[in-house]
Amino acid sequence: MTKVTASEIDFNNLGFDYMDLPYRYQAIYRDGQWQDSGMVEDSTLHISEGSTVLHYGQSDFEGMKAYRTKNGQIQLFRPDRNAVRMQKSCQRLLMPEVPTEMFVDAVKQVVKANAGFVPPYGNGATLYVRPIMMGVGGVIGVHPADEYIFRIFAMPVGNYFKGGLTPTNFTTSEYDRAAHKGTGQSKVGGNYAASLMPGEEAHAHGFSDCVYLDPVHHEKIEEVGSANFFGITQDDVFVTPKSPSILPSITKYSLLYLAEHELGMKTEQGDVYINDLDRFKEAGACGTAAVISPIGGLEHEGKMHVFYSETEVGPVTRKLYDILTGIQFGDRPGPEGWVVPV
Ligand code: PLP
Ligand code: COI
């Protein structure tokens, strides 16, 4: 792959696409400890064909962003939460944990080394940071690997869903992305492999992504393939699903806090029945990549349910977006510890 240079990039027209930046961080777990850690230039991995990541999906990842502030500084949003979530994903797949301090320090190193690729302040573009962990080495039975690679790479990105703050439509899926007591809570590669086909089917029918229903009865909304779901009820309660098979979104927990403490709203994590969508006047998808993406309409069993509007963002969603991104880009103070300078 050819490395990209900052001068080739149009920071005003970024999509959500891989780019081979100059530097990435890598550490190897061998003989019971992390070693050989540091920055590397090569974006290609040379691993054994017997690696558990290749056969048995022993891999997890994180997604986070570095933000350029108005005065040109760079900051991270709650990176310790990503570290802890990755530790939990690693526990689930019997992979070694990266301590929080090592994780956050490594993220900072990657951002600093590629600082010229952090988009300028002003249009919502960011440097997307992708920590990954995988089992490597020669294994053939279904066992955890002896060796692991932890790597962090990055690239500048714009909107994940094409609309940005303009609503787009979603559809429910007849498939499940994760089992009730499976790996849905963990950010593991297999969940995303399972979501590829339903996601492509949704795209082929003109939808941004699919919304998964609970894997037991297919009655309650779980989450979007790449983000959590939230709705604003007719009487202004911020509601988001609670389920053992959805990814605990850091953005979602941040919005629960901000809705309550900044907008004085009631919040609720509970059941969101697909046949009871009239209770919501607005709905959206939230996540690091998705930020807050308003859901215009949600199609289910051939019927389209429109929330606020298919073309305009609702007022509560807009307020939440302004508060969240205001903190992320350093325009307003956030709660203690949320913003970490690089
Ligand atoms: N749900 C899924 C399936 C995701 O992939 C993501 C992205 O990380 C999220 C939710 C949102 O999580 P976060 O807000 O921590 O990025
Ligand atoms: C993120 O929001 O960071 C994600 O990981 C979602 C998606 C790109 C898989």
Short mmCIF file of C-alpha atoms and ligand atoms in Angstrom, two decimals, residues 16 61-64 128 130 160 187 192 226 287-290, ligand 2:
data_model
loop_
_atom_site.label_atom_id
_atom_site.label_comp_id
_atom_site.label_asym_id
_atom_site.label_seq_id
_atom_site.Cartn_x
_atom_site.Cartn_y
_atom_site.Cartn_z
CA PHE A 16 -15.06 6.99 6.25
CA PHE A 61 -11.08 -3.71 18.53
CA GLU A 62 -12.00 -0.21 19.63
CA GLY A 63 -13.03 2.97 17.87
CA MET A 64 -12.21 6.44 19.12
CA TYR A 128 -10.37 8.12 13.75
CA ARG A 130 -8.59 2.10 15.70
CA TYR A 160 -19.96 7.61 8.87
CA LYS A 187 -16.43 -5.37 20.62
CA TYR A 192 -19.21 -7.53 12.79
CA SER A 226 -22.55 0.24 14.14
CA GLY A 287 -21.58 6.13 18.49
CA THR A 288 -18.03 7.30 17.93
CA ALA A 289 -18.22 6.92 14.15
CA ALA A 290 -21.94 7.77 13.92
C1 COI B 2 -17.09 3.18 16.09
O1 COI B 2 -18.05 3.93 16.17
O2 COI B 2 -15.96 3.52 16.46
C2 COI B 2 -17.23 1.84 15.53
O3 COI B 2 -16.42 1.01 15.85
C3 COI B 2 -18.36 1.59 14.63
C4 COI B 2 -18.05 1.01 13.30
C5 COI B 2 -17.17 1.81 12.41
C6 COI B 2 -17.75 -0.43 13.35
#
